[in-house]
Amino acid sequence: MAEICQPQTKPSLAKRLRQAARRAAGAALGVLGFLALWGGLVALLKYPPFILPGPGRVWSRFLVAVADGSLWYHTSLTLFEIFAGLLLGVSVATLLGYIIAKSPTLDRLLSPYIVAAQAVPIVALAPLLVIWFGFGSVSKILVCALTLFLPVLINTAVGIRSVDRNLRELMRSLGASRWQTFRMLEVPAALPVLFGGLKIGATLSVIGAVVGEFVGADRGLGFLINLARGLFDTPLLFVALFTLVAIALSLYGAISLVEAALLRHR
């Protein structure tokens, strides 16, 4: 009983640094193991470079793409589409998710249409968006927003509904306004679930941007992948793929850091 009643103490700075170092070492070992396996397969199978290039050849192609500016050009355009799609999709999905959570009538009315719209594969919707909005960034931004829309909406609604009814009654008995209830009760309660939806949505937005660029674009990493495929420049294709992976991991990590900072007192 005495152990249970003892106050919980935060881990020391040295302990947190050791944990971070262990995670970094584990990630580094994983990357080294992947590179070793990849190099071993190339040496064993002896495929030509246009089928399966080795890590060294891909690295050399990466340096060339960085030196001539093409990689940054296409990456910056894809990043713009991803961030704009995230902003649009998260804003609309969060607002609609909150409204649905607060209104069972709207939930019953809108949910079938939302699910039906999300049941259509984004690969099938992307050509229509390109036809309607052109080959520019607008169609790609819309594809990103639609790709991440449903996970963020569902997580927002679930997070708002997860607020304890007794806590709502307590806030009401204390005379709290709707804004105070929203700011002091609903938002803190929904944040953990909402961040889960944001992390899923961030990775899906990368897929959405590439799908949109596959369908119709003259720039972006999706276009670069199509170009490399047509030229049988497989090392460049690998460079574009790894860049997309780096973007997705960076977005996921950034959202996780914000989540840890906001929820550290919970």
CSV table of C-alpha atoms in Angstrom, one decimal:
chain,number,residue,atom,x,y,z
A,1,MET,CA,0.0,0.0,0.0
A,2,ALA,CA,2.8,2.4,0.8
A,3,GLU,CA,4.3,1.8,-2.7
A,4,ILE,CA,1.0,2.6,-4.3
A,5,CYS,CA,0.6,5.8,-2.4
A,6,GLN,CA,4.1,7.1,-3.2
A,7,PRO,CA,4.0,10.0,-5.7
A,8,GLN,CA,5.1,9.3,-9.2
A,9,THR,CA,8.4,11.0,-10.2
A,10,LYS,CA,9.4,12.0,-13.6
A,11,PRO,CA,12.5,10.2,-15.0
A,12,SER,CA,15.7,12.2,-14.7
A,13,LEU,CA,17.3,13.9,-17.6
A,14,ALA,CA,20.1,11.3,-17.6
A,15,LYS,CA,17.6,8.5,-17.8
A,16,ARG,CA,15.7,10.2,-20.7
A,17,LEU,CA,18.9,10.7,-22.5
A,18,ARG,CA,19.8,7.1,-22.1
A,19,GLN,CA,16.4,6.0,-23.4
A,20,ALA,CA,16.8,8.3,-26.4
A,21,ALA,CA,20.3,7.0,-27.1
A,22,ARG,CA,19.0,3.4,-27.0
A,23,ARG,CA,16.2,4.2,-29.4
A,24,ALA,CA,18.7,6.0,-31.8
A,25,ALA,CA,21.1,3.0,-31.6
A,26,GLY,CA,18.2,0.6,-32.3
A,27,ALA,CA,17.2,2.7,-35.4
A,28,ALA,CA,20.8,2.9,-36.6
A,29,LEU,CA,21.2,-0.9,-36.3
A,30,GLY,CA,17.9,-1.4,-38.2
A,31,VAL,CA,19.2,0.8,-41.0
A,32,LEU,CA,22.5,-1.0,-41.1
A,33,GLY,CA,20.8,-4.3,-41.2
A,34,PHE,CA,18.6,-3.3,-44.0
A,35,LEU,CA,21.5,-2.0,-46.1
A,36,ALA,CA,23.5,-5.2,-45.4
A,37,LEU,CA,20.5,-7.3,-46.5
A,38,TRP,CA,20.0,-5.2,-49.6
A,39,GLY,CA,23.7,-5.4,-50.6
A,40,GLY,CA,23.7,-9.1,-50.0
A,41,LEU,CA,20.7,-9.7,-52.2
A,42,VAL,CA,22.3,-7.6,-55.0
A,43,ALA,CA,25.5,-9.6,-54.7
A,44,LEU,CA,23.7,-12.9,-54.6
A,45,LEU,CA,21.1,-12.4,-57.3
A,46,LYS,CA,23.4,-10.4,-59.7
A,47,TYR,CA,20.5,-8.6,-61.3
A,48,PRO,CA,21.5,-5.7,-63.6
A,49,PRO,CA,21.3,-2.2,-62.1
A,50,PHE,CA,18.2,-1.2,-64.0
A,51,ILE,CA,16.3,-4.1,-62.1
A,52,LEU,CA,17.9,-4.0,-58.7
A,53,PRO,CA,20.6,-1.4,-58.0
A,54,GLY,CA,22.9,-1.7,-55.0
A,55,PRO,CA,23.0,0.9,-52.1
A,56,GLY,CA,26.2,2.4,-53.5
A,57,ARG,CA,24.7,3.1,-56.9
A,58,VAL,CA,21.5,4.6,-55.4
A,59,TRP,CA,23.6,6.8,-53.1
A,60,SER,CA,25.6,8.0,-56.1
A,61,ARG,CA,22.4,8.8,-58.0
A,62,PHE,CA,21.1,10.7,-54.9
A,63,LEU,CA,24.2,12.9,-54.9
A,64,VAL,CA,23.7,13.7,-58.6
A,65,ALA,CA,20.0,14.5,-58.0
A,66,VAL,CA,21.0,16.8,-55.1
A,67,ALA,CA,23.8,18.5,-57.1
A,68,ASP,CA,21.6,19.3,-60.1
A,69,GLY,CA,18.7,20.5,-57.9
A,70,SER,CA,16.1,18.2,-59.4
A,71,LEU,CA,15.5,16.3,-56.2
A,72,TRP,CA,14.9,19.4,-54.1
A,73,TYR,CA,12.7,20.9,-56.9
A,74,HIS,CA,10.4,17.9,-57.0
A,75,THR,CA,10.5,17.4,-53.2
A,76,SER,CA,9.5,21.0,-52.4
A,77,LEU,CA,6.5,20.8,-54.7
A,78,THR,CA,5.3,17.5,-53.2
A,79,LEU,CA,5.9,18.9,-49.7
A,80,PHE,CA,3.7,22.0,-50.5
A,81,GLU,CA,0.9,19.7,-51.6
A,82,ILE,CA,1.2,17.5,-48.5
A,83,PHE,CA,1.2,20.4,-46.1
A,84,ALA,CA,-1.6,22.2,-47.9
A,85,GLY,CA,-3.6,18.9,-48.0
A,86,LEU,CA,-3.0,18.3,-44.3
A,87,LEU,CA,-4.1,21.8,-43.4
A,88,LEU,CA,-7.3,21.5,-45.5
A,89,GLY,CA,-8.2,17.9,-44.6
A,90,VAL,CA,-7.4,18.2,-40.9
A,91,SER,CA,-9.3,21.5,-40.5
A,92,VAL,CA,-12.5,20.3,-42.3
A,93,ALA,CA,-12.4,16.8,-40.7
A,94,THR,CA,-11.8,18.1,-37.2
A,95,LEU,CA,-14.7,20.6,-37.5
A,96,LEU,CA,-17.1,18.1,-39.0
A,97,GLY,CA,-16.0,15.4,-36.5
A,98,TYR,CA,-16.8,17.8,-33.6
A,99,ILE,CA,-20.2,18.7,-35.0
A,100,ILE,CA,-21.1,15.0,-35.6
A,101,ALA,CA,-20.0,14.1,-32.1
A,102,LYS,CA,-22.2,16.8,-30.6
A,103,SER,CA,-25.2,16.1,-32.8
A,104,PRO,CA,-26.5,12.5,-33.0
A,105,THR,CA,-29.0,13.7,-35.7
A,106,LEU,CA,-26.3,15.0,-38.0
A,107,ASP,CA,-24.3,11.8,-37.3
A,108,ARG,CA,-27.1,9.6,-38.5
A,109,LEU,CA,-27.7,12.0,-41.5
A,110,LEU,CA,-24.1,12.4,-42.7
A,111,SER,CA,-22.3,9.2,-41.7
A,112,PRO,CA,-23.7,7.1,-44.6
A,113,TYR,CA,-22.6,9.6,-47.2
A,114,ILE,CA,-19.2,10.1,-45.6
A,115,VAL,CA,-18.6,6.4,-45.5
A,116,ALA,CA,-19.9,5.9,-49.1
A,117,ALA,CA,-17.5,8.7,-50.3
A,118,GLN,CA,-14.6,7.1,-48.6
A,119,ALA,CA,-15.4,3.7,-50.0
A,120,VAL,CA,-14.5,5.0,-53.5
A,121,PRO,CA,-10.8,4.3,-54.0
A,122,ILE,CA,-8.7,7.4,-54.1
A,123,VAL,CA,-7.1,6.1,-57.3
A,124,ALA,CA,-10.5,6.3,-59.0
A,125,LEU,CA,-11.2,9.8,-57.7
A,126,ALA,CA,-7.8,11.3,-58.5
A,127,PRO,CA,-8.4,11.3,-62.3
A,128,LEU,CA,-11.7,13.1,-61.8
A,129,LEU,CA,-10.1,15.7,-59.6
A,130,VAL,CA,-7.4,16.3,-62.2
A,131,ILE,CA,-10.1,16.7,-64.9
A,132,TRP,CA,-12.1,19.1,-62.8
A,133,PHE,CA,-9.3,21.2,-61.2
A,134,GLY,CA,-6.4,20.8,-63.7
A,135,PHE,CA,-2.9,19.5,-63.6
A,136,GLY,CA,-1.8,22.0,-61.0
A,137,SER,CA,-1.4,21.7,-57.3
A,138,VAL,CA,-5.1,22.2,-56.4
A,139,SER,CA,-6.1,18.7,-57.6
A,140,LYS,CA,-3.2,17.1,-55.6
A,141,ILE,CA,-4.1,19.0,-52.5
A,142,LEU,CA,-7.6,17.8,-52.7
A,143,VAL,CA,-6.5,14.2,-53.2
A,144,CYS,CA,-4.3,14.6,-50.0
A,145,ALA,CA,-7.2,16.1,-48.0
A,146,LEU,CA,-9.6,13.3,-49.1
A,147,THR,CA,-7.1,10.6,-48.3
A,148,LEU,CA,-6.7,11.6,-44.7
A,149,PHE,CA,-10.2,12.9,-44.1
A,150,LEU,CA,-11.9,9.9,-42.6
A,151,PRO,CA,-9.3,8.8,-40.0
A,152,VAL,CA,-9.1,12.3,-38.6
A,153,LEU,CA,-12.9,12.8,-38.6
A,154,ILE,CA,-13.5,9.5,-36.8
A,155,ASN,CA,-10.8,10.0,-34.3
A,156,THR,CA,-12.1,13.5,-33.5
A,157,ALA,CA,-15.6,12.3,-33.0
A,158,VAL,CA,-14.5,9.4,-30.8
A,159,GLY,CA,-12.3,11.7,-28.8
A,160,ILE,CA,-15.1,14.1,-28.1
A,161,ARG,CA,-17.5,11.3,-27.3
A,162,SER,CA,-15.0,9.8,-24.8
A,163,VAL,CA,-15.4,12.7,-22.4
A,164,ASP,CA,-16.8,11.4,-19.1
A,165,ARG,CA,-20.5,12.3,-18.7
A,166,ASN,CA,-20.0,13.0,-15.0
A,167,LEU,CA,-17.3,15.5,-15.8
A,168,ARG,CA,-19.7,17.2,-18.2
A,169,GLU,CA,-22.3,17.4,-15.5
A,170,LEU,CA,-19.7,18.8,-13.1
A,171,MET,CA,-18.7,21.5,-15.5
A,172,ARG,CA,-22.3,22.4,-16.0
A,173,SER,CA,-23.0,22.5,-12.3
A,174,LEU,CA,-20.1,24.9,-11.9
A,175,GLY,CA,-21.6,27.2,-14.4
A,176,ALA,CA,-19.0,26.7,-17.1
A,177,SER,CA,-19.9,28.2,-20.5
A,178,ARG,CA,-19.7,26.1,-23.7
A,179,TRP,CA,-16.4,27.6,-24.6
A,180,GLN,CA,-15.0,26.8,-21.2
A,181,THR,CA,-16.2,23.3,-21.4
A,182,PHE,CA,-14.7,22.9,-24.9
A,183,ARG,CA,-11.3,24.4,-23.9
A,184,MET,CA,-10.9,22.9,-20.4
A,185,LEU,CA,-12.6,19.5,-20.8
A,186,GLU,CA,-13.3,18.4,-24.4
A,187,VAL,CA,-10.0,19.4,-26.0
A,188,PRO,CA,-7.8,17.8,-23.4
A,189,ALA,CA,-9.9,14.7,-23.4
A,190,ALA,CA,-9.9,14.4,-27.2
A,191,LEU,CA,-6.2,15.2,-27.8
A,192,PRO,CA,-4.7,11.7,-27.4
A,193,VAL,CA,-7.2,10.2,-29.8
A,194,LEU,CA,-7.0,13.1,-32.2
A,195,PHE,CA,-3.2,12.8,-32.3
A,196,GLY,CA,-3.6,9.2,-33.3
A,197,GLY,CA,-5.7,10.3,-36.2
A,198,LEU,CA,-3.2,13.0,-37.2
A,199,LYS,CA,-0.4,10.5,-37.3
A,200,ILE,CA,-2.3,8.2,-39.6
A,201,GLY,CA,-3.5,11.2,-41.7
A,202,ALA,CA,0.0,12.5,-42.1
A,203,THR,CA,1.3,9.3,-43.6
A,204,LEU,CA,-1.8,9.0,-45.8
A,205,SER,CA,-1.3,12.5,-47.1
A,206,VAL,CA,2.1,11.4,-48.6
A,207,ILE,CA,0.3,8.6,-50.4
A,208,GLY,CA,-2.4,11.0,-51.6
A,209,ALA,CA,0.1,13.5,-53.0
A,210,VAL,CA,1.9,10.7,-54.9
A,211,VAL,CA,-1.3,9.2,-56.3
A,212,GLY,CA,-2.4,12.7,-57.5
A,213,GLU,CA,1.0,13.2,-59.2
A,214,PHE,CA,0.8,9.7,-60.8
A,215,VAL,CA,-2.4,10.5,-62.5
A,216,GLY,CA,-1.4,13.8,-64.0
A,217,ALA,CA,1.5,16.1,-63.1
A,218,ASP,CA,4.7,17.5,-64.7
A,219,ARG,CA,6.5,17.9,-61.4
A,220,GLY,CA,6.7,16.4,-57.9
A,221,LEU,CA,8.1,13.1,-56.6
A,222,GLY,CA,5.2,11.1,-58.1
A,223,PHE,CA,6.1,12.6,-61.5
A,224,LEU,CA,9.8,11.8,-60.8
A,225,ILE,CA,9.0,8.2,-60.1
A,226,ASN,CA,7.0,7.9,-63.4
A,227,LEU,CA,9.9,9.6,-65.2
A,228,ALA,CA,12.5,7.3,-63.7
A,229,ARG,CA,10.4,4.3,-64.6
A,230,GLY,CA,10.0,5.4,-68.2
A,231,LEU,CA,13.8,5.9,-68.5
A,232,PHE,CA,14.6,2.7,-66.6
A,233,ASP,CA,16.6,4.8,-64.2
A,234,THR,CA,15.9,2.5,-61.2
A,235,PRO,CA,18.4,4.2,-58.9
A,236,LEU,CA,16.5,7.5,-59.3
A,237,LEU,CA,13.3,5.7,-58.6
A,238,PHE,CA,14.8,4.3,-55.4
A,239,VAL,CA,15.9,7.9,-54.5
A,240,ALA,CA,12.4,9.2,-54.9
A,241,LEU,CA,10.9,6.3,-52.9
A,242,PHE,CA,13.4,6.8,-50.0
A,243,THR,CA,12.6,10.5,-50.1
A,244,LEU,CA,8.9,9.8,-49.6
A,245,VAL,CA,9.7,7.5,-46.8
A,246,ALA,CA,11.8,10.2,-45.1
A,247,ILE,CA,9.0,12.7,-45.5
A,248,ALA,CA,6.4,10.3,-43.9
A,249,LEU,CA,8.7,9.4,-41.0
A,250,SER,CA,9.5,13.1,-40.4
A,251,LEU,CA,5.8,14.0,-40.3
A,252,TYR,CA,5.1,11.2,-38.0
A,253,GLY,CA,8.0,12.1,-35.7
A,254,ALA,CA,7.1,15.8,-35.7
A,255,ILE,CA,3.5,15.0,-34.7
A,256,SER,CA,4.7,12.6,-32.0
A,257,LEU,CA,7.0,15.3,-30.6
A,258,VAL,CA,4.1,17.8,-30.4
A,259,GLU,CA,1.9,15.1,-28.8
A,260,ALA,CA,4.5,14.4,-26.2
A,261,ALA,CA,5.0,18.1,-25.4
A,262,LEU,CA,1.2,18.8,-25.1
A,263,LEU,CA,0.4,15.6,-23.2
A,264,ARG,CA,3.4,15.4,-20.9
A,265,HIS,CA,1.4,16.5,-17.9
A,266,ARG,CA,-1.4,14.0,-18.3
